Coordinates of C-alpha atoms in Angstrom, one line a residue:
Chain A
M1 CA -91.2 7.4 -62.6
N2 CA -87.7 6.4 -63.4
A3 CA -87.1 2.5 -64.4
M4 CA -86.1 0.0 -62.0
S5 CA -85.2 -3.7 -62.1
P6 CA -86.3 -6.1 -59.8
P7 CA -83.7 -7.6 -57.1
P8 CA -81.9 -10.5 -58.8
A9 CA -83.7 -13.3 -56.5
L10 CA -86.9 -11.4 -57.5
A11 CA -86.3 -11.6 -61.3
S12 CA -86.5 -15.3 -61.4
L13 CA -89.6 -15.7 -59.7
S14 CA -93.3 -15.0 -61.8
P15 CA -95.2 -12.7 -59.9
D16 CA -97.9 -14.9 -59.7
D17 CA -96.0 -16.8 -57.2
T18 CA -96.6 -15.8 -53.8
D19 CA -92.8 -16.5 -53.1
W20 CA -92.4 -13.0 -55.1
L21 CA -94.0 -11.3 -52.8
H22 CA -91.9 -13.0 -49.6
V23 CA -88.8 -11.8 -51.7
L24 CA -90.3 -8.9 -52.5
W25 CA -90.9 -7.5 -49.0
E26 CA -88.1 -9.2 -47.0
T27 CA -85.6 -6.9 -50.0
N28 CA -87.8 -3.9 -48.6
R29 CA -88.9 -4.1 -45.6
R30 CA -85.9 -2.1 -44.2
W31 CA -86.2 0.8 -46.0
V32 CA -90.3 0.8 -45.9
A33 CA -89.7 1.0 -42.1
A34 CA -87.4 3.7 -43.0
L35 CA -90.0 5.6 -44.1
I36 CA -93.1 4.5 -42.0
L37 CA -90.5 6.1 -38.9
A38 CA -90.7 9.7 -41.4
H39 CA -94.2 10.0 -41.6
M40 CA -95.4 8.3 -38.3
P41 CA -96.5 10.2 -35.7
R42 CA -94.7 9.5 -32.7
G43 CA -96.3 7.9 -30.4
A44 CA -97.4 5.1 -33.2
E45 CA -95.8 2.1 -33.1
L46 CA -93.7 1.2 -36.1
E47 CA -94.0 -2.1 -35.7
D48 CA -97.7 -2.1 -36.3
L49 CA -97.8 0.1 -39.1
L50 CA -95.2 -2.3 -40.6
Q51 CA -97.8 -5.3 -40.1
E52 CA -100.2 -3.0 -41.8
V53 CA -98.1 -3.0 -45.0
A54 CA -97.3 -6.4 -44.4
M55 CA -101.2 -7.3 -45.0
R56 CA -101.4 -4.9 -47.8
L57 CA -99.0 -6.3 -49.7
V58 CA -100.4 -9.6 -49.4
R59 CA -103.5 -8.8 -50.1
E60 CA -102.8 -6.6 -53.0
G61 CA -99.2 -7.5 -54.0
L62 CA -100.4 -10.0 -56.6
S63 CA -102.1 -7.4 -58.6
L64 CA -98.3 -5.9 -59.3
R65 CA -97.8 -7.5 -62.6
D66 CA -95.0 -4.5 -63.4
P67 CA -91.8 -5.0 -60.9
A68 CA -91.2 -1.3 -61.8
S69 CA -94.5 -0.2 -60.0
V70 CA -93.4 -2.1 -56.8
K71 CA -91.6 0.5 -54.9
P72 CA -93.6 3.5 -55.5
W73 CA -96.4 1.6 -54.2
L74 CA -94.5 0.0 -51.2
R75 CA -93.8 4.1 -50.8
T76 CA -97.5 5.1 -51.1
V77 CA -98.9 2.2 -49.1
A78 CA -96.6 3.1 -46.6
I79 CA -96.7 6.7 -46.1
N80 CA -100.6 6.3 -46.5
V81 CA -100.2 4.2 -43.3
A82 CA -98.5 6.7 -41.3
R83 CA -100.5 9.3 -42.1
T84 CA -103.9 7.1 -41.1
S85 CA -102.6 5.8 -37.9
G86 CA -102.0 9.8 -37.3
R87 CA -105.1 10.5 -38.0
R88 CA -106.4 8.0 -35.8
Q89 CA -104.2 8.5 -33.0
S90 CA -105.0 12.7 -32.7
V91 CA -108.5 11.6 -32.4
R92 CA -108.0 9.5 -29.9
Q93 CA -105.8 11.4 -27.9
R94 CA -108.6 13.9 -28.0
V95 CA -111.3 11.6 -27.1
I96 CA -109.1 10.6 -24.0
A97 CA -108.3 14.3 -23.0
G98 CA -112.1 15.0 -23.1
G99 CA -112.0 17.6 -26.0
A100 CA -108.6 18.9 -24.8
E101 CA -106.6 18.8 -28.1
I102 CA -103.4 16.9 -27.6
D103 CA -100.8 17.0 -30.0
A104 CA -100.2 13.8 -30.9
D105 CA -97.2 14.4 -33.0
R106 CA -94.8 15.5 -30.3
T107 CA -95.5 12.8 -28.1
P108 CA -92.3 11.0 -27.6
D109 CA -91.9 7.4 -29.0
R110 CA -91.1 4.7 -26.6
G111 CA -87.7 4.2 -28.1
E112 CA -87.2 8.0 -27.1
A113 CA -89.1 8.3 -24.3
A114 CA -87.0 5.1 -22.6
G115 CA -83.7 7.4 -22.5
P116 CA -80.2 7.1 -23.2
S117 CA -78.1 4.9 -21.8
G118 CA -74.8 6.6 -22.8
D119 CA -73.1 9.4 -24.9
D120 CA -73.5 7.5 -27.9
K121 CA -76.8 6.3 -27.6
E122 CA -77.8 9.8 -26.8
Q123 CA -76.0 11.5 -29.4
A124 CA -77.8 8.4 -31.8
G125 CA -81.4 9.8 -30.2
L126 CA -80.5 13.7 -30.9
A127 CA -79.7 12.8 -34.3
M128 CA -82.7 11.0 -35.0
R129 CA -85.0 13.5 -33.4
M130 CA -83.2 16.7 -35.4
A131 CA -83.4 14.5 -38.6
L132 CA -87.5 13.9 -37.6
D133 CA -87.9 17.5 -37.3
L134 CA -87.0 17.8 -40.9
P135 CA -89.0 19.0 -43.6
E136 CA -90.8 15.8 -45.3
E137 CA -88.5 16.5 -48.7
Y138 CA -85.7 16.7 -46.6
R139 CA -86.5 14.0 -43.9
E140 CA -87.2 11.1 -46.4
P141 CA -84.0 11.0 -48.3
L142 CA -81.7 11.3 -45.0
L143 CA -83.2 8.9 -43.1
L144 CA -83.6 6.9 -46.2
K145 CA -79.6 7.1 -46.7
A146 CA -79.0 6.1 -42.8
V147 CA -80.6 2.7 -44.1
R148 CA -77.2 0.8 -44.9
G149 CA -77.0 -0.1 -48.5
L150 CA -79.0 2.2 -49.9
S151 CA -77.5 4.1 -53.0
Y152 CA -78.5 7.6 -54.6
K153 CA -79.9 6.1 -57.2
Q154 CA -81.6 3.7 -55.4
I155 CA -83.1 6.2 -52.9
S156 CA -84.5 8.2 -56.3
E157 CA -86.0 5.4 -57.2
I158 CA -87.9 4.9 -54.4
L159 CA -89.1 8.5 -54.1
G160 CA -89.5 9.2 -57.9
I161 CA -87.4 12.3 -58.2
P162 CA -83.2 12.3 -59.6
V163 CA -80.4 11.4 -58.3
T164 CA -79.5 15.2 -58.3
T165 CA -82.1 15.8 -56.2
I166 CA -81.5 13.4 -53.7
E167 CA -77.9 15.1 -53.6
T168 CA -79.1 18.3 -53.4
R169 CA -81.3 17.6 -50.4
L170 CA -79.2 15.6 -48.4
V171 CA -76.5 18.3 -48.6
R172 CA -79.3 20.9 -47.1
A173 CA -80.8 18.0 -44.8
R174 CA -77.4 17.9 -43.3
R175 CA -76.6 21.4 -43.0
M176 CA -80.4 22.3 -41.4
V177 CA -79.2 19.0 -38.6
R178 CA -75.8 20.4 -37.9
D179 CA -76.6 24.1 -38.0
R180 CA -79.5 23.0 -35.1
L181 CA -77.5 21.2 -33.4
E182 CA -74.8 23.7 -33.1
A183 CA -77.4 26.7 -32.3
Q184 CA -78.3 24.3 -29.6
A185 CA -74.8 23.8 -28.0
A186 CA -74.7 27.7 -28.1
A187 CA -77.7 28.1 -26.5
A188 CA -76.7 25.0 -23.6
R189 CA -73.9 27.0 -23.1
A190 CA -75.0 30.2 -23.1
G191 CA -77.3 28.5 -19.9
G192 CA -80.3 29.1 -22.3
E193 CA -82.5 27.0 -23.5
A194 CA -82.7 25.7 -27.0
P195 CA -84.1 26.8 -29.4
P196 CA -87.3 24.9 -30.6
A197 CA -86.4 22.8 -33.7
A198 CA -88.5 23.7 -36.5
R199 CA -91.9 21.5 -36.5
R200 CA -92.2 19.3 -39.5
G201 CA -93.4 20.8 -42.6
E202 CA -91.6 24.2 -42.0
A203 CA -89.1 25.1 -44.4
Chain B
M1 CA -64.7 14.1 -64.7
S2 CA -67.0 11.2 -65.0
N3 CA -70.0 11.3 -67.4
D4 CA -71.8 10.9 -63.5
P5 CA -74.9 12.9 -64.4
R6 CA -74.3 14.5 -60.8
H7 CA -71.1 16.2 -62.5
H8 CA -72.7 18.3 -64.6
E9 CA -75.5 19.7 -62.3
P10 CA -74.2 23.2 -62.0
R11 CA -74.0 24.2 -57.8
P12 CA -72.5 27.3 -56.0
A13 CA -69.1 27.3 -55.1
S14 CA -70.1 27.2 -51.6
E15 CA -72.1 23.9 -51.7
L16 CA -68.9 22.4 -53.6
E17 CA -67.2 21.3 -50.6
E18 CA -70.4 20.3 -48.8
V19 CA -71.3 18.0 -51.8
L20 CA -68.0 16.5 -52.3
L21 CA -68.1 15.6 -48.1
G22 CA -71.5 14.2 -48.8
R23 CA -70.7 11.6 -51.6
V24 CA -67.5 10.5 -49.3
V25 CA -69.8 10.0 -46.2
D26 CA -72.5 7.8 -48.1
G27 CA -69.8 6.0 -50.2
E28 CA -70.6 7.9 -53.4
A29 CA -67.6 9.7 -53.9
T30 CA -65.8 9.0 -57.7
P31 CA -62.2 9.3 -57.8
A32 CA -63.1 12.5 -59.6
D33 CA -64.4 13.8 -56.0
W34 CA -61.6 12.6 -54.3
A35 CA -59.2 15.0 -56.3
E36 CA -61.2 17.6 -55.9
L37 CA -61.6 17.4 -52.3
E38 CA -58.0 17.1 -51.6
R39 CA -57.5 20.2 -53.8
L40 CA -59.7 22.0 -51.4
A41 CA -58.0 20.7 -48.7
G42 CA -54.6 21.4 -49.8
T43 CA -55.8 25.3 -49.0
D44 CA -57.3 24.5 -46.4
Q45 CA -57.1 21.5 -43.7
A46 CA -59.8 22.1 -41.6
V47 CA -61.9 20.1 -44.6
W48 CA -60.7 16.7 -43.4
T49 CA -61.6 18.0 -39.8
R50 CA -65.1 18.8 -41.0
L51 CA -65.1 15.4 -43.0
A52 CA -64.7 13.2 -39.6
S53 CA -67.4 15.2 -37.9
A54 CA -69.5 14.7 -40.8
Q55 CA -68.9 11.0 -40.9
R56 CA -69.2 10.5 -37.3
A57 CA -72.9 12.7 -37.3
H58 CA -74.1 9.9 -40.2
A59 CA -72.4 7.1 -38.5
R60 CA -74.6 8.5 -35.3
L61 CA -77.9 8.7 -37.5
I62 CA -77.4 5.2 -39.0
R63 CA -77.2 3.9 -35.7
A64 CA -80.5 5.6 -34.5
V65 CA -81.9 4.4 -37.7
E66 CA -81.0 0.8 -37.2
D67 CA -82.0 0.6 -34.0
R68 CA -85.7 1.7 -34.9
V69 CA -85.9 -0.6 -38.6
A70 CA -84.4 -3.7 -37.3
V71 CA -87.6 -4.5 -36.4
A72 CA -88.5 -4.8 -39.6
E73 CA -86.4 -7.9 -39.9
L74 CA -88.8 -9.7 -37.9
I75 CA -92.3 -9.0 -39.8
D76 CA -92.7 -11.8 -42.3
L77 CA -95.5 -11.7 -44.8
P78 CA -99.0 -13.1 -43.1
R79 CA -99.7 -16.5 -45.4
H80 CA -102.5 -15.4 -47.8
D81 CA -104.5 -18.1 -46.8
V82 CA -104.1 -16.9 -43.4
L83 CA -105.4 -13.4 -43.8
A84 CA -108.4 -14.9 -45.8
R85 CA -109.3 -17.5 -43.0
I86 CA -109.1 -15.0 -40.4
G87 CA -110.9 -12.9 -42.3
A88 CA -108.2 -10.2 -42.9
G89 CA -109.1 -9.7 -46.7
G90 CA -112.0 -7.1 -46.1
A91 CA -112.3 -3.9 -43.6
G92 CA -110.4 -3.4 -40.3
T93 CA -107.7 -5.6 -40.9
G94 CA -105.6 -4.3 -38.7
G95 CA -108.1 -4.4 -35.3
R96 CA -108.9 -8.1 -36.9
A97 CA -105.5 -9.2 -37.1
R98 CA -104.6 -7.5 -33.7
Q99 CA -107.8 -9.4 -31.8
W100 CA -106.1 -12.9 -33.8
G101 CA -102.5 -11.4 -32.1
G102 CA -103.6 -12.6 -28.6
W103 CA -104.7 -16.0 -29.3
A104 CA -101.9 -16.0 -31.4
A105 CA -99.5 -15.5 -28.7
A106 CA -101.6 -17.7 -26.4
A107 CA -100.9 -20.2 -29.0
A108 CA -96.9 -19.1 -28.4
V109 CA -97.1 -19.3 -24.8
A110 CA -98.7 -22.6 -25.3
L111 CA -96.0 -24.0 -27.3
V112 CA -93.4 -22.8 -24.6
W113 CA -95.2 -24.2 -22.1
A114 CA -95.5 -27.7 -24.0
S115 CA -91.8 -27.4 -25.0
T116 CA -90.6 -26.7 -21.5
S117 CA -93.0 -28.8 -19.5
G118 CA -91.6 -32.0 -21.2
V119 CA -94.5 -32.8 -23.6
F120 CA -92.5 -32.6 -26.7
R121 CA -89.4 -34.7 -25.3
Q122 CA -92.4 -37.4 -24.7
S123 CA -93.4 -37.0 -27.9
F124 CA -90.1 -37.8 -29.5
P125 CA -89.2 -40.1 -30.7
G126 CA -92.5 -42.0 -29.6
G127 CA -94.1 -39.3 -31.8
G128 CA -97.4 -37.3 -32.0
M129 CA -98.6 -38.1 -28.9
N130 CA -98.4 -36.0 -25.4
R131 CA -98.9 -37.8 -22.0
A132 CA -102.6 -36.1 -22.2
G133 CA -103.5 -38.2 -25.2
V134 CA -103.7 -35.0 -27.3
G135 CA -102.1 -35.1 -30.9
I136 CA -99.4 -32.7 -31.2
G137 CA -98.8 -32.9 -34.8
L138 CA -95.1 -34.1 -34.3
A139 CA -93.7 -36.8 -36.9
P140 CA -91.8 -39.6 -35.0
V141 CA -88.2 -38.6 -35.0
A142 CA -85.7 -40.7 -36.6
A143 CA -82.7 -41.8 -34.3
E144 CA -80.2 -38.7 -33.9
P145 CA -79.1 -36.9 -35.6
P146 CA -79.4 -34.0 -33.2
M147 CA -81.2 -31.2 -34.1
S148 CA -81.0 -27.9 -33.6
T149 CA -84.1 -25.6 -32.2
D150 CA -84.8 -24.2 -35.3
D151 CA -84.6 -27.7 -36.9
Y152 CA -87.8 -29.0 -34.0
Y153 CA -89.2 -25.8 -34.9
S154 CA -89.5 -26.1 -38.4
R155 CA -90.3 -29.9 -38.2
F156 CA -93.3 -28.2 -35.9
M157 CA -94.5 -25.8 -38.7
R158 CA -93.8 -28.2 -41.6
S159 CA -95.6 -30.8 -39.7
G160 CA -98.5 -29.0 -38.4
L161 CA -99.1 -27.1 -41.8
A162 CA -99.7 -30.6 -43.5
E163 CA -101.5 -31.4 -40.7
G164 CA -103.8 -28.6 -40.9
R165 CA -103.5 -27.8 -37.5
I166 CA -101.2 -25.1 -37.9
L167 CA -103.0 -22.3 -40.1
G168 CA -99.5 -20.1 -40.2
E169 CA -97.4 -17.8 -38.6
M170 CA -98.1 -14.1 -37.9
P171 CA -95.6 -11.4 -37.8
A172 CA -93.0 -11.9 -34.8
R173 CA -93.3 -9.2 -32.1
L174 CA -90.1 -7.5 -30.9
V175 CA -89.5 -7.3 -27.2
E176 CA -86.1 -5.8 -26.9
S177 CA -83.0 -5.2 -29.3
R178 CA -79.3 -4.7 -28.0
D179 CA -76.1 -4.4 -29.1
L180 CA -73.3 -6.8 -28.0
P181 CA -69.5 -6.0 -27.8
T182 CA -69.1 -8.1 -30.8
G183 CA -70.7 -5.6 -32.9
D184 CA -73.4 -8.3 -33.1
R185 CA -77.0 -7.3 -32.4
E186 CA -79.6 -9.5 -29.9
I187 CA -83.1 -9.8 -30.4
T188 CA -85.6 -10.9 -28.1
Y189 CA -89.1 -11.9 -29.7
V190 CA -92.2 -13.7 -29.5
R191 CA -93.0 -16.1 -32.1
Q192 CA -97.0 -15.9 -32.7
I193 CA -98.4 -19.5 -34.4
V194 CA -102.0 -19.6 -35.4
E195 CA -103.3 -22.9 -34.5
R196 CA -106.3 -24.9 -34.8
R197 CA -107.1 -28.1 -32.9
R198 CA -110.5 -30.2 -31.7
V199 CA -109.9 -30.7 -28.0
T200 CA -111.5 -33.6 -26.7
D201 CA -109.1 -34.1 -23.2
A202 CA -110.5 -30.4 -21.7
P203 CA -108.3 -30.3 -18.5
V204 CA -105.2 -30.1 -20.9
L205 CA -105.7 -26.3 -22.0
G206 CA -108.4 -23.7 -20.5
V207 CA -109.0 -20.5 -22.0
S208 CA -109.5 -17.9 -18.8
K209 CA -109.0 -13.7 -19.8
D210 CA -106.5 -11.7 -17.8
E211 CA -107.0 -8.3 -16.2
A212 CA -107.1 -6.6 -19.2
G213 CA -109.6 -9.0 -20.7
V214 CA -107.5 -10.7 -22.9
T215 CA -108.0 -14.3 -23.6
R216 CA -105.4 -16.6 -23.4
L217 CA -104.9 -20.3 -23.3
V218 CA -103.2 -21.7 -20.0
P219 CA -102.6 -25.2 -19.2
V220 CA -104.7 -26.4 -16.4
G221 CA -104.9 -30.0 -14.7
D222 CA -102.1 -31.4 -12.4
S223 CA -99.3 -29.9 -14.3
P224 CA -97.7 -26.9 -12.4
T225 CA -98.3 -23.7 -14.1
P226 CA -94.8 -22.8 -15.8
A227 CA -93.5 -19.1 -15.3
S228 CA -93.8 -19.0 -19.1
A229 CA -97.6 -19.4 -18.9
R230 CA -98.0 -16.6 -16.1
P231 CA -99.2 -13.5 -17.3
L232 CA -96.3 -11.0 -18.1

């Protein structure tokens, strides 16, 4: 794992201080949200999952003595919370369906189901869907890069991989999104159905 | 080339342009990157078109992601002692917190009701008692200067925490988020305050369950029920 320096506001506080946790949370919660977004099933509520991460931080965060361990810890918790929610949701969906399995992963969330109100919003929604359909190793850095202010270095600290790998994955992620959008546009021009986007986890 | 380790990574020639475009889009390009990009554009002017396209695509994704993660700004850490008091330290914290979330939301509704029904106005500057005689935990306000809503809220929270009447504030819940023409963002949210009080004047607040079985505090008695206290 790369060494990380705590944010300036954090450096002045002791890890024993509960204010330390608050600064920590406020400094990191946006990328935590993006990471949850990258891993949660589409029917889940981002807000609920963020609250679960926040509660975990309050309960366990004071035991994080080393500031360098904070980001990896938050990442692990965020991914676990998102995946656990996916398992819970899958079970619930199966119960609701009375045994007929429903693919919770494909259920659109509220934001996407709301429908675009304009072309720009529609394009933004399409970009998001394409990003979410990428394999995990490309989806994570692409969504994190879309959180304002995160540099390659910061993303590499969060994901625990070298900056060069982050850059390569971003290039490939964007190429995949571009290719899929072009394929979709070509299919639309031909009057046919758009090819199904690759499912998560498939290269 | 700079000392940037990225430049030492050998890359296929076909990737070079994409890498450079990516660095520009991401605000990571060095002067050497720009020089290399200009060299490429010298032989293929379409590079600039592809750059514009890449920037547009990234801007769209930023907008989509920022729309979604904006909710994070409203999720504050619950106070440690609040979690301990409501039993969130053990298993099943999510469910317990949600259970309490209903009460907390009810408390927030009660707060809105109190503020809209004149309870606060009657409390200031006389201090601390509403018309029903129930202390609401607000210290007397010194004459003027005018205070903002945030000031009042902050004072309410501080005073309530000091008295033990307020146990803490749960993360706010986002209701709506939208862009404004000015470039700002407007968010609508519900604040959730966890309160504890001993009610000696029973008619002030009642407990009822709505059709969904959610327990709510509702004002009863001769006060007309404000819209804010009705089920949504």
